[in-house]
XYZ file of C-alpha atoms in Angstrom:
745
model
C 0.004 0.014 -0.006
C 2.899 2.375 0.625
C 3.986 1.853 -3.017
C 0.480 2.682 -4.148
C 0.680 5.982 -2.202
C 4.140 6.472 -3.709
C 2.817 6.120 -7.206
C -0.017 8.525 -6.382
C 2.156 11.132 -4.733
C 4.854 10.988 -7.442
C 2.106 10.804 -9.935
C 2.085 9.565 -13.514
C 2.897 11.580 -16.581
C 1.506 11.750 -20.177
C 3.890 13.916 -22.064
C 3.646 16.669 -24.557
C 0.455 18.401 -23.381
C 1.775 21.636 -21.915
C -0.175 24.814 -22.505
C 1.418 27.939 -23.906
C 4.042 29.342 -21.551
C 4.312 33.023 -20.583
C 6.588 35.419 -22.429
C 10.375 34.744 -22.350
C 12.161 36.441 -19.484
C 15.335 38.443 -20.141
C 18.635 36.869 -19.062
C 20.220 38.461 -15.949
C 23.512 39.399 -17.637
C 25.239 39.056 -21.004
C 28.458 37.534 -19.573
C 26.857 34.392 -18.182
C 23.980 32.145 -19.150
C 20.639 32.356 -17.517
C 20.367 29.287 -15.259
C 17.005 27.655 -14.618
C 16.440 24.919 -12.089
C 13.996 22.138 -13.030
C 12.601 20.030 -10.189
C 10.536 16.910 -10.885
C 7.674 15.411 -8.939
C 8.135 12.419 -6.720
C 6.467 12.915 -3.362
C 8.819 12.468 -0.407
C 11.563 11.594 -2.848
C 11.503 15.301 -3.731
C 13.213 16.069 -0.418
C 16.399 15.316 -2.355
C 15.835 18.680 -4.159
C 16.863 20.376 -0.894
C 20.214 18.597 -0.920
C 20.808 19.806 -4.492
C 19.979 23.407 -3.453
C 22.478 23.142 -0.563
C 25.239 22.063 -2.961
C 24.385 24.928 -5.405
C 24.606 27.403 -2.470
C 27.930 25.892 -1.398
C 29.372 26.086 -4.878
C 28.096 29.628 -5.401
C 25.915 28.661 -8.403
C 23.002 31.195 -8.723
C 19.575 30.194 -9.861
C 17.777 32.682 -12.120
C 14.445 30.864 -12.446
C 12.727 27.677 -11.232
C 10.141 25.345 -12.773
C 8.763 22.615 -10.580
C 6.109 19.868 -10.494
C 4.388 18.350 -7.478
C 6.983 18.159 -4.631
C 9.379 19.950 -6.975
C 6.891 22.819 -7.016
C 6.771 22.891 -3.160
C 10.512 22.983 -2.711
C 11.035 25.260 -5.749
C 8.251 27.637 -4.696
C 9.579 27.996 -1.162
C 13.076 28.664 -2.464
C 11.769 31.095 -5.017
C 9.961 32.981 -2.210
C 13.306 33.685 -0.523
C 13.685 30.785 1.901
C 17.096 29.236 2.154
C 17.738 25.486 1.720
C 18.445 25.252 5.469
C 15.039 26.853 6.272
C 13.238 24.526 3.888
C 14.947 21.496 5.400
C 13.986 22.630 8.884
C 10.425 23.030 7.809
C 10.340 19.504 6.323
C 11.565 18.152 9.635
C 9.057 20.053 11.697
C 5.852 18.878 13.228
C 3.942 21.323 11.013
C 5.073 19.470 7.855
C 4.501 16.032 9.276
C 0.943 17.088 10.040
C 0.491 18.599 6.600
C -0.656 15.314 5.165
C -3.526 14.980 7.592
C -6.826 16.683 7.178
C -7.628 17.803 10.637
C -5.626 20.152 12.808
C -3.930 18.869 15.940
C -6.541 17.351 18.209
C -6.026 20.160 20.707
C -7.515 22.540 18.178
C -10.718 20.545 17.615
C -13.939 21.880 18.996
C -14.725 20.202 22.259
C -17.887 18.674 20.788
C -15.872 17.050 17.983
C -13.490 15.615 20.599
C -16.494 13.966 22.202
C -17.509 12.511 18.911
C -14.100 10.824 18.733
C -14.537 9.145 22.080
C -17.829 7.592 21.092
C -17.145 6.468 17.579
C -14.177 4.457 16.400
C -14.312 4.622 12.575
C -12.774 7.864 11.563
C -14.181 8.227 8.089
C -17.560 10.007 7.966
C -19.987 9.601 4.966
C -22.181 12.360 3.729
C -25.951 11.950 3.225
C -27.877 14.371 1.020
C -31.233 13.763 -0.700
C -31.058 10.112 0.565
C -27.850 9.543 -1.381
C -24.506 8.635 0.125
C -21.680 11.017 -0.691
C -17.968 10.640 -0.285
C -15.215 13.269 -0.147
C -13.389 14.096 -3.388
C -10.114 12.846 -1.904
C -8.913 10.908 1.076
C -7.244 14.184 2.183
C -8.804 17.570 1.572
C -5.428 19.257 1.955
C -6.392 21.684 4.671
C -3.194 21.251 6.674
C -0.915 21.336 3.625
C -2.593 24.515 2.405
C -2.287 26.167 5.773
C 1.372 25.231 6.117
C 2.128 26.732 2.670
C 0.068 29.779 3.473
C 1.977 30.437 6.631
C 5.254 30.162 4.821
C 4.348 32.500 1.982
C 2.357 35.226 3.802
C 4.961 37.837 2.945
C 4.332 37.143 -0.807
C 0.589 37.675 -0.632
C 0.856 40.925 -2.631
C 2.887 39.350 -5.489
C 0.680 39.426 -8.593
C 3.196 37.703 -10.848
C 5.581 34.896 -9.883
C 8.212 36.793 -11.913
C 8.249 39.337 -9.095
C 9.394 36.722 -6.519
C 13.022 36.856 -5.424
C 13.553 34.042 -7.967
C 11.024 33.809 -10.893
C 8.974 30.632 -10.618
C 6.535 28.338 -12.400
C 4.425 25.531 -10.973
C 2.908 22.873 -13.232
C -0.544 21.328 -12.495
C -2.992 19.309 -14.636
C -6.466 20.394 -15.745
C -8.677 17.562 -14.550
C -11.202 18.228 -17.297
C -8.926 18.393 -20.330
C -5.908 16.459 -19.111
C -3.552 19.199 -20.215
C -0.701 20.767 -18.301
C -1.344 24.174 -16.784
C 1.588 26.432 -16.132
C 0.914 28.619 -13.065
C 2.795 31.859 -13.255
C 0.759 34.337 -11.235
C -1.892 34.651 -8.533
C -1.800 32.795 -5.257
C 1.611 31.197 -4.625
C 0.525 28.879 -1.810
C -2.469 27.712 -3.752
C -0.391 27.136 -6.859
C 2.044 24.905 -4.957
C -0.848 23.061 -3.397
C -2.516 22.529 -6.765
C 0.661 21.124 -8.272
C 0.811 18.481 -5.541
C -2.870 17.439 -5.574
C -2.429 13.802 -6.310
C -5.858 12.658 -7.555
C -7.653 10.170 -5.284
C -5.385 11.135 -2.385
C -5.797 14.899 -2.285
C -8.963 16.745 -3.297
C -8.655 18.780 -6.549
C -7.976 22.543 -6.267
C -10.127 25.177 -7.989
C -7.760 27.756 -9.381
C -8.425 30.425 -11.983
C -11.653 28.734 -13.066
C -10.005 25.303 -13.523
C -10.153 22.115 -11.506
C -6.490 21.225 -11.001
C -4.643 18.121 -9.808
C -1.080 16.991 -9.650
C 1.126 18.310 -12.440
C 2.888 14.944 -12.758
C -0.065 13.627 -14.769
C 0.832 15.938 -17.624
C 4.468 17.034 -17.197
C 6.446 15.600 -14.340
C 9.795 17.022 -15.535
C 8.955 20.611 -16.772
C 12.053 21.151 -18.965
C 10.026 22.813 -21.739
C 8.527 25.195 -19.152
C 11.979 26.281 -18.049
C 13.149 26.870 -21.634
C 10.079 29.109 -22.147
C 11.298 31.185 -19.174
C 14.394 32.107 -21.158
C 16.782 29.561 -19.687
C 20.120 29.186 -21.446
C 21.387 26.476 -19.128
C 19.338 23.977 -17.098
C 20.048 22.127 -13.844
C 17.538 19.294 -13.987
C 16.825 17.189 -10.878
C 14.879 13.980 -11.545
C 13.591 12.057 -8.475
C 10.990 9.925 -10.221
C 10.193 6.442 -8.852
C 12.303 3.749 -10.704
C 10.987 0.845 -12.654
C 11.231 -2.296 -10.571
C 12.551 -5.705 -11.613
C 10.445 -8.563 -12.836
C 10.824 -10.303 -9.494
C 8.921 -7.519 -7.753
C 6.017 -7.594 -10.261
C 4.193 -10.142 -8.163
C 0.807 -8.619 -7.586
C -1.906 -6.551 -9.273
C -0.865 -3.634 -7.148
C 2.762 -3.869 -8.170
C 1.785 -4.104 -11.817
C -0.416 -1.018 -11.610
C 2.418 0.907 -9.990
C 4.780 -0.208 -12.702
C 2.317 0.942 -15.357
C 2.178 4.434 -13.849
C 5.960 4.567 -13.542
C 6.312 3.634 -17.217
C 4.058 6.484 -18.251
C 6.089 8.907 -16.116
C 9.403 7.733 -17.538
C 8.264 7.843 -21.207
C 7.276 11.477 -20.783
C 10.392 12.417 -18.817
C 12.704 10.580 -21.212
C 11.328 12.672 -24.028
C 12.026 15.789 -22.069
C 15.554 14.708 -21.063
C 16.284 13.961 -24.710
C 16.172 17.722 -25.356
C 19.039 18.435 -22.925
C 22.176 19.950 -24.481
C 25.839 20.371 -23.542
C 25.076 23.388 -21.392
C 22.618 21.441 -19.217
C 23.309 19.406 -16.088
C 21.203 16.358 -15.123
C 21.151 15.305 -11.465
C 19.539 11.921 -10.631
C 19.788 11.046 -6.947
C 20.189 7.330 -6.238
C 17.064 7.049 -4.044
C 16.514 3.380 -4.718
C 12.995 2.297 -3.643
C 12.517 5.154 -1.143
C 8.767 5.589 -0.992
C 7.046 8.743 -2.312
C 4.978 8.784 0.828
C 7.807 8.276 3.289
C 8.460 11.641 4.940
C 10.043 10.023 7.976
C 13.542 9.883 6.427
C 14.033 13.591 5.672
C 17.733 13.860 6.425
C 18.602 10.659 4.596
C 16.820 11.759 1.441
C 18.335 15.262 1.566
C 21.828 13.764 1.877
C 21.229 11.542 -1.155
C 20.332 14.625 -3.142
C 23.486 16.334 -1.940
C 25.550 13.358 -2.915
C 24.077 13.275 -6.434
C 24.763 17.011 -6.946
C 28.346 16.643 -5.763
C 28.809 13.890 -8.275
C 28.143 16.581 -10.953
C 30.416 19.087 -9.227
C 32.663 19.599 -12.256
C 29.647 20.331 -14.477
C 28.132 22.706 -11.910
C 31.362 24.637 -11.368
C 31.064 25.984 -14.894
C 28.369 28.337 -13.559
C 30.157 29.418 -10.338
C 30.318 33.138 -9.741
C 32.585 35.280 -7.548
C 31.909 35.709 -3.833
C 30.913 39.267 -4.425
C 28.534 38.371 -7.231
C 26.959 35.604 -5.076
C 26.656 37.872 -2.155
C 24.742 40.350 -4.358
C 22.528 37.412 -5.515
C 21.741 36.421 -1.969
C 21.027 40.012 -1.026
C 18.410 40.330 -3.796
C 16.769 37.096 -2.579
C 16.493 38.244 1.030
C 15.489 41.959 0.472
C 11.944 42.002 1.745
C 9.718 44.709 3.189
C 9.955 44.819 6.987
C 7.102 45.041 9.433
C 3.707 43.387 9.671
C 0.447 45.131 8.538
C -2.322 45.757 10.964
C -5.494 43.744 10.274
C -8.332 46.235 9.921
C -11.245 43.968 8.687
C -12.292 40.374 7.966
C -14.204 39.304 4.880
C -15.786 35.836 4.847
C -16.716 34.016 1.653
C -18.207 30.602 0.813
C -19.861 29.886 4.180
C -23.504 29.927 5.128
C -24.921 32.988 6.805
C -24.857 31.279 10.196
C -21.254 30.029 9.716
C -20.116 33.495 8.616
C -21.279 34.897 11.898
C -19.383 32.195 13.775
C -16.202 32.741 11.702
C -16.298 36.484 12.246
C -16.746 35.916 15.973
C -13.731 33.589 16.149
C -11.524 36.014 14.106
C -12.656 39.208 15.875
C -9.601 39.319 18.275
C -7.300 39.641 15.265
C -8.792 42.940 14.137
C -6.815 46.031 15.148
C -3.541 44.166 15.843
C -0.470 43.506 13.688
C -0.631 40.396 11.453
C 0.715 37.374 13.452
C 0.881 34.188 11.281
C 0.803 31.918 14.338
C -2.299 33.651 15.782
C -4.043 33.466 12.427
C -3.132 29.765 12.063
C -4.519 29.040 15.503
C -7.867 30.750 14.652
C -8.112 29.016 11.306
C -7.506 25.661 13.028
C -10.267 26.498 15.446
C -12.671 27.243 12.581
C -11.730 24.036 10.803
C -11.951 22.116 14.052
C -15.735 22.844 14.108
C -15.920 19.962 11.637
C -18.181 21.852 9.198
C -15.858 22.803 6.376
C -13.977 21.017 3.621
C -11.230 23.620 3.674
C -10.663 26.981 5.353
C -8.139 29.276 3.679
C -7.267 32.941 3.976
C -5.333 35.711 2.244
C -4.135 39.136 3.254
C -5.861 41.722 1.019
C -5.917 45.485 0.656
C -8.865 47.854 0.120
C -8.799 51.546 -0.790
C -5.988 53.792 -1.989
C -3.464 56.256 -0.505
C -4.335 57.298 3.039
C -7.551 55.223 2.873
C -5.703 51.978 2.097
C -6.435 49.272 4.660
C -5.313 45.649 4.923
C -7.354 42.769 6.212
C -8.139 39.087 5.956
C -10.260 37.402 3.239
C -11.323 34.035 4.592
C -12.827 31.465 2.305
C -14.577 28.583 4.131
C -15.738 25.899 1.683
C -18.587 23.856 3.072
C -18.152 20.115 2.867
C -19.363 18.881 -0.523
C -20.636 15.712 1.145
C -22.568 17.576 3.873
C -24.410 18.918 5.758
C -25.710 15.588 7.009
C -23.292 12.869 7.975
C -23.286 9.134 8.734
C -20.597 7.540 10.812
C -20.084 3.991 11.952
C -18.617 2.343 14.978
C -17.617 -1.203 15.978
C -16.667 -2.582 19.376
C -15.853 -6.081 20.392
C -14.362 -7.872 23.406
C -13.619 -11.576 23.826
C -11.906 -13.160 26.828
C -11.450 -16.540 25.124
C -13.461 -18.187 27.876
C -16.898 -17.977 26.293
C -17.598 -14.379 27.295
C -17.827 -12.042 24.410
C -19.510 -8.746 23.510
C -20.078 -7.344 20.030
C -21.641 -3.993 19.234
C -22.061 -2.215 15.938
C -23.245 1.385 15.884
C -24.225 4.210 13.467
C -24.407 7.915 14.102
C -26.587 10.264 11.986
C -25.676 13.906 12.392
C -27.750 16.794 10.917
C -25.972 20.218 11.028
C -26.818 23.740 9.990
C -30.339 23.462 11.322
C -30.737 27.119 12.203
C -28.818 30.408 12.173
C -26.831 29.517 15.279
C -25.553 26.165 14.076
C -27.864 23.789 15.856
C -27.168 20.012 15.407
C -29.332 16.968 15.818
C -27.387 13.789 16.600
C -28.882 10.301 16.710
C -26.989 7.098 17.629
C -28.241 3.597 17.010
C -26.417 0.559 18.304
C -27.136 -3.151 17.982
C -25.467 -6.138 19.560
C -24.830 -7.091 23.197
C -25.674 -3.575 24.321
C -28.436 -2.208 22.031
C -29.385 1.388 22.505
C -30.809 4.508 20.801
C -29.750 7.993 21.801
C -30.837 11.293 20.292
C -29.669 14.750 21.336
C -30.533 18.224 20.003
C -27.649 20.597 20.523
C -28.584 24.305 20.353
C -25.839 26.940 20.644
C -27.065 30.235 22.081
C -24.759 32.641 20.278
C -22.681 32.837 17.029
C -19.508 32.143 19.062
C -21.178 28.813 20.075
C -19.960 28.887 23.646
C -23.206 28.528 25.568
C -25.639 25.784 24.587
C -28.704 23.836 25.588
C -28.790 20.079 24.886
C -31.989 18.043 25.564
C -31.645 14.288 24.876
C -33.402 10.897 25.118
C -31.856 7.441 25.621
C -33.204 3.884 25.580
C -30.764 1.099 26.350
C -30.365 -2.525 27.297
C -27.264 -4.052 28.971
C -26.114 -7.077 30.939
C -25.693 -6.885 34.743
C -23.531 -9.742 35.944
C -23.111 -10.479 39.637
C -19.859 -12.030 40.890
C -18.815 -13.565 44.193
C -15.148 -14.293 44.802
C -14.456 -13.737 41.078
C -17.055 -16.318 40.048
C -20.245 -15.294 38.277
C -23.322 -16.193 40.273
C -26.089 -14.303 38.469
C -26.829 -12.590 35.165
C -29.527 -9.954 34.660
C -30.760 -8.014 31.654
C -31.397 -4.381 32.382
C -33.605 -2.072 30.323
C -33.783 1.710 30.980
C -35.105 4.909 29.425
C -33.653 8.305 30.217
C -34.567 11.931 29.469
C -31.996 14.723 29.995
C -31.931 18.498 29.826
C -28.358 19.907 29.933
C -27.122 23.485 29.820
C -23.452 24.064 29.274
C -20.553 26.222 28.214
C -17.620 25.255 26.052
C -14.346 26.573 27.521
C -12.415 27.206 24.352
C -11.351 23.997 22.644
C -9.939 22.508 25.852
C -12.972 22.055 28.148
C -16.647 22.138 28.906
C -18.985 22.749 31.816
C -22.413 21.050 31.925
C -25.241 21.072 34.386
C -28.596 19.347 33.960
C -31.550 17.398 35.140
C -31.717 13.658 34.336
C -34.673 11.314 34.802
C -34.376 7.515 34.349
C -36.814 4.579 34.589
C -35.724 1.013 34.295
C -36.415 -2.636 35.006
C -34.418 -5.869 35.198
C -35.071 -9.570 34.783
C -32.999 -12.446 35.799
C -31.459 -14.784 33.210
C -29.351 -16.655 35.753
C -29.281 -16.796 39.529
C -31.413 -15.366 42.378
C -33.888 -12.732 41.119
C -33.809 -11.022 44.495
C -30.204 -9.855 44.093
C -31.289 -6.936 41.825
C -34.246 -4.496 42.045
C -36.840 -5.570 39.440
C -37.752 -1.868 38.871
C -35.974 1.375 39.646
C -36.356 5.144 39.198
C -33.683 7.786 39.278
C -33.970 11.592 39.216
C -30.824 13.687 39.603
C -29.172 17.041 39.291
C -25.986 16.681 37.327
C -22.748 18.691 37.140
C -19.638 17.858 35.080
C -16.390 19.633 34.295
C -14.339 18.157 31.491
C -10.787 19.026 30.297
C -9.268 17.322 27.288
C -5.940 18.159 25.640
C -4.741 14.624 24.643
C -3.189 14.439 21.238
C -5.063 11.136 20.632
C -7.728 9.072 22.322
C -6.472 5.834 20.757
C -2.836 5.745 21.763
C -2.157 9.104 23.563
C 1.434 10.231 23.383
C 1.107 13.625 24.997
C -1.369 15.796 26.824
C -3.785 15.479 29.725
C -7.446 14.790 30.293
C -9.491 15.353 33.453
C -13.078 15.132 34.387
C -15.008 15.797 37.606
C -18.684 14.825 38.010
C -21.259 15.295 40.816
C -24.629 13.498 40.793
C -27.325 14.523 43.290
C -30.214 11.980 43.316
C -33.354 13.410 44.886
C -36.761 11.878 45.569
C -38.568 15.064 44.556
C -37.028 14.548 41.168
C -38.429 11.003 40.959
C -35.519 8.998 42.488
C -36.344 5.987 44.672
C -33.764 7.103 47.248
C -31.731 10.289 47.844
C -27.951 10.184 47.703
C -24.994 12.105 46.281
C -21.924 10.719 44.595
C -18.816 12.203 43.020
C -16.333 10.807 40.508
C -13.076 11.954 38.925
C -10.768 10.740 36.205
C -7.280 12.062 35.367
C -4.820 10.860 32.764
C -1.409 12.183 31.802
C 0.611 11.005 28.756
C 4.259 11.869 28.051
C 6.582 10.485 25.356
C 10.210 10.310 24.536
C 10.998 8.999 21.060
C 9.040 5.823 20.507
C 8.403 5.399 24.230
C 5.194 6.564 25.968
C 4.346 6.650 29.693
C 0.720 7.071 30.872
C -0.336 7.723 34.461
C -4.062 7.295 34.904
C -6.233 7.389 37.977
C -9.972 7.143 38.469
C -12.168 7.188 41.575
C -15.834 7.463 42.600
C -17.521 7.658 45.906
C -20.959 7.911 47.454
C -20.860 11.192 49.423
C -24.267 11.433 51.114
C -26.850 8.785 51.707
C -26.431 5.076 50.744
C -27.158 2.933 47.739
C -29.211 -0.169 48.397
C -27.249 -3.375 47.846
C -29.866 -4.435 45.234
C -29.491 -1.163 43.254
C -26.687 -2.747 41.215
C -27.344 -0.445 38.277
C -26.044 2.498 40.327
C -22.775 0.847 41.394
C -19.375 1.539 39.979
C -17.646 -1.375 38.270
C -14.118 -2.590 37.692
C -12.557 -5.499 35.810
C -11.399 -5.840 32.199
C -8.558 -4.541 30.183
C -6.622 -1.766 32.009
C -9.350 -1.788 34.666
C -7.739 -4.661 36.729
C -6.749 -6.657 33.658
C -6.552 -10.012 35.417
C -10.303 -9.941 36.176
C -13.334 -10.525 34.034
C -14.973 -7.342 32.661
C -17.139 -5.550 35.246
C -16.711 -8.382 37.737
C -16.365 -6.017 40.730
C -19.176 -3.654 41.674
C -19.696 -1.320 44.613
C -20.694 2.198 45.713
C -17.082 3.304 46.082
C -14.049 2.612 43.897
C -10.539 3.800 43.105
C -7.900 2.633 40.635
C -4.470 3.831 39.580
C -2.636 2.720 36.443
C 0.852 3.044 35.120
C 1.033 2.153 31.395
C 4.125 1.978 29.228
C 4.014 1.272 25.471
C 6.561 1.513 22.747
C 5.853 2.016 19.043
C 7.337 -0.997 17.295
C 6.075 -0.274 13.766
C 6.105 2.979 11.778
C 2.859 2.156 10.069
C 2.334 3.737 6.654
C -0.169 5.287 4.372
C -1.874 2.173 3.177
C -5.203 1.038 4.588
C -3.632 -2.212 5.828
C -0.539 -0.659 7.432
C -1.070 0.367 11.073
C 1.224 1.738 13.812
C 1.839 -1.031 16.245
C 2.585 -0.729 19.975
C 3.926 -3.190 22.530
C 2.982 -2.345 26.114
C 2.754 -3.319 29.742
C 0.650 -1.969 32.627
C 0.516 -2.086 36.409
C -2.869 -1.480 38.003
C -3.995 -1.221 41.642
C -7.622 -0.716 42.701
C -10.796 -2.155 44.085
C -14.456 -1.419 45.027
C -15.447 -0.833 48.619
C -18.738 -0.664 50.516
C -17.664 2.270 52.584
C -15.440 5.153 51.621
C -13.383 4.785 54.779
C -12.327 1.300 53.678
C -10.371 2.602 50.634
C -6.703 1.684 51.290
C -3.619 0.395 49.429
C -3.633 -2.794 51.486
C -7.076 -3.836 50.362
C -6.520 -2.874 46.722
C -6.063 -5.585 44.096
C -2.874 -5.484 42.043
C -2.839 -6.501 38.399
C -0.384 -6.452 35.494
C -0.993 -6.806 31.764
C 1.037 -7.299 28.612
C -0.491 -6.204 25.263
C 0.063 -5.633 21.575
C -1.947 -2.693 20.192
C -2.658 -1.754 16.569
C -4.004 1.693 15.617
C -6.313 0.600 12.800
C -8.852 2.636 10.772
C -11.595 0.812 12.685
C -10.100 1.965 16.041
C -7.512 0.653 18.452
C -7.174 -3.156 18.476
C -5.535 -4.924 21.449
C -4.421 -8.519 21.988
C -3.215 -9.150 25.496
C -3.473 -10.813 28.826
C -3.652 -9.769 32.463
C -2.783 -11.380 35.798
C -4.230 -10.588 39.235
C -2.235 -11.232 42.474
C -5.089 -13.475 43.762
C -4.110 -15.930 41.011
C -6.810 -15.139 38.448
C -5.909 -14.292 34.846
C -7.715 -13.118 31.719
C -6.940 -12.870 28.036
C -8.341 -10.311 25.621
C -9.125 -9.563 21.981
C -10.400 -6.016 22.335
C -11.492 -3.459 19.701
C -12.409 -0.199 21.296
C -11.197 2.763 23.299
C -9.479 2.174 26.619
C -7.936 5.537 27.592
């Protein structure tokens, strides 16, 4: 699958279809040839272009113009904008670039409500539903993070109308998805031009640019030699990082044959272009072997291979060396930029609905009246995108008026999801202890958005299996900023209640309950939420095994509810950094319909920290009955322990009581890098130590009476959710084994 992504990122070519190029540019001086750099596509293999630029800088070889395709357009465009090879390399190593090939912003920037969605549903890929038809995104990746990364790097070039006005004149090559012809991008939006040139079809969504629908330039012209000649080049330095043809031995699957077919098309086009090279031209072909076009984890290695290939052509390149004084003047021209940041005076919003425009303006309001800060803008754009309502959110710095009336501001374009505004999402959860006890649940979530001018949502969950349930909630924000909200909901659910004595199951009950809630709350930025509400529950149980008198046949609960939640984990599957904390108080009252009056409080705190591939998690949870007492037969109100990472050596939910506490120390190490293919997942090998128990009275909670467990597990971060295979051991001598698909942290 990695090679499939490689062939898509370093995409195929069908030669000879370039459109007319812009007018020839005058050579810089009569005494030396005009040198143009040609950078091919190739996905992550294009990192070798940076190594070539480093050598040119070391040898004092100036570059007068650049033509690039796909990754060549990214590296070439950043260099053309004035960035140095060292700065480009640092960017490629940064977290910003590693996240550029994901759609969503870092999880910390997601709206808190979207974070809750993640905790409830495992499958990450939502499906749109419009007019009773299922809709899919135009690409696996919409390119939001890539576009934002490029925008942040090129903000100072926002006012450049023609790419000839950049420190180094530049051309990016894309492909018109309608006609199949190459499109030479020589003016307009630099960040968007680079993004369009690298829009590998099927992987990235196409880019609308200048009235055209554009995809990766490698489809039409992966090695833009003709484009460079049209820029007036008298000597070319051509860097070709295309994926090589593989041997017959490797053509052992339909996928390998398809990749080879695409590589053949690319090579035929590029070979025709290279056949036009003359004695004044230099061809650099880094020996990248089978380095994947999607493998951005070996940045330094790939850059060094590009450097090595350029040094192999040192004698050819030295023909174009200039004096130290001349090269210093060349560098000075590249770095001469206007100083200072403009003050943002207004915000214009395009493409969003009327309700969403109000929300976007409210989020961006703090930027008005202060100098432009790329990091602050990026954080606000991430927050807007984190609402989960838009396909892409992009911005540009624009100017209005003339002379003394000239003002600068932001133009934000929020493109609504083409597969929205209604969404369908699926979830799957299973647990098997290999001793005849298993649970399987499949769920679907239907989400209706944009119901009113404040962005109301209606969410309905349906689940079948061992724990069937139906939940529906209407979420009504109370202002465009969407901080305060009201959320009434209904729930109907069935579940098993198993009663254990000395770790042996003695009874099994089936519980049915219906609940109506009315919550009022406030989101605290993207990091937290406060909720208060009134909950009313009715239920009944029937015995399937054991004494029917062990559990109340009918029960009623009415409560006042308060919950504070904080969530800054980077992932809910295998968290490697961040914290999460929750504190909840439930006040059951007879005047609200409860059978008995009591209060209880619970808290949960998790901290994750990593170093390299190693992650350490400290996690503690506790709950106690503060006022009143719960009847021994009101089992549905008890806390439970047992199961994976909840005393792993015990059967799931085999301990129950009115008070509980547990602490866990978890260590896991990433043992596989994963990949971009659907069947390549990051893998983790881990171990845990757990200590906890349930107690009848709060005063009994003590280390001496806590049970101690250990577990060993292998975890896979699959597209269906985290999958664990492991076993646990309790110091009393019991043990349990697990096949577990679902969230644990």
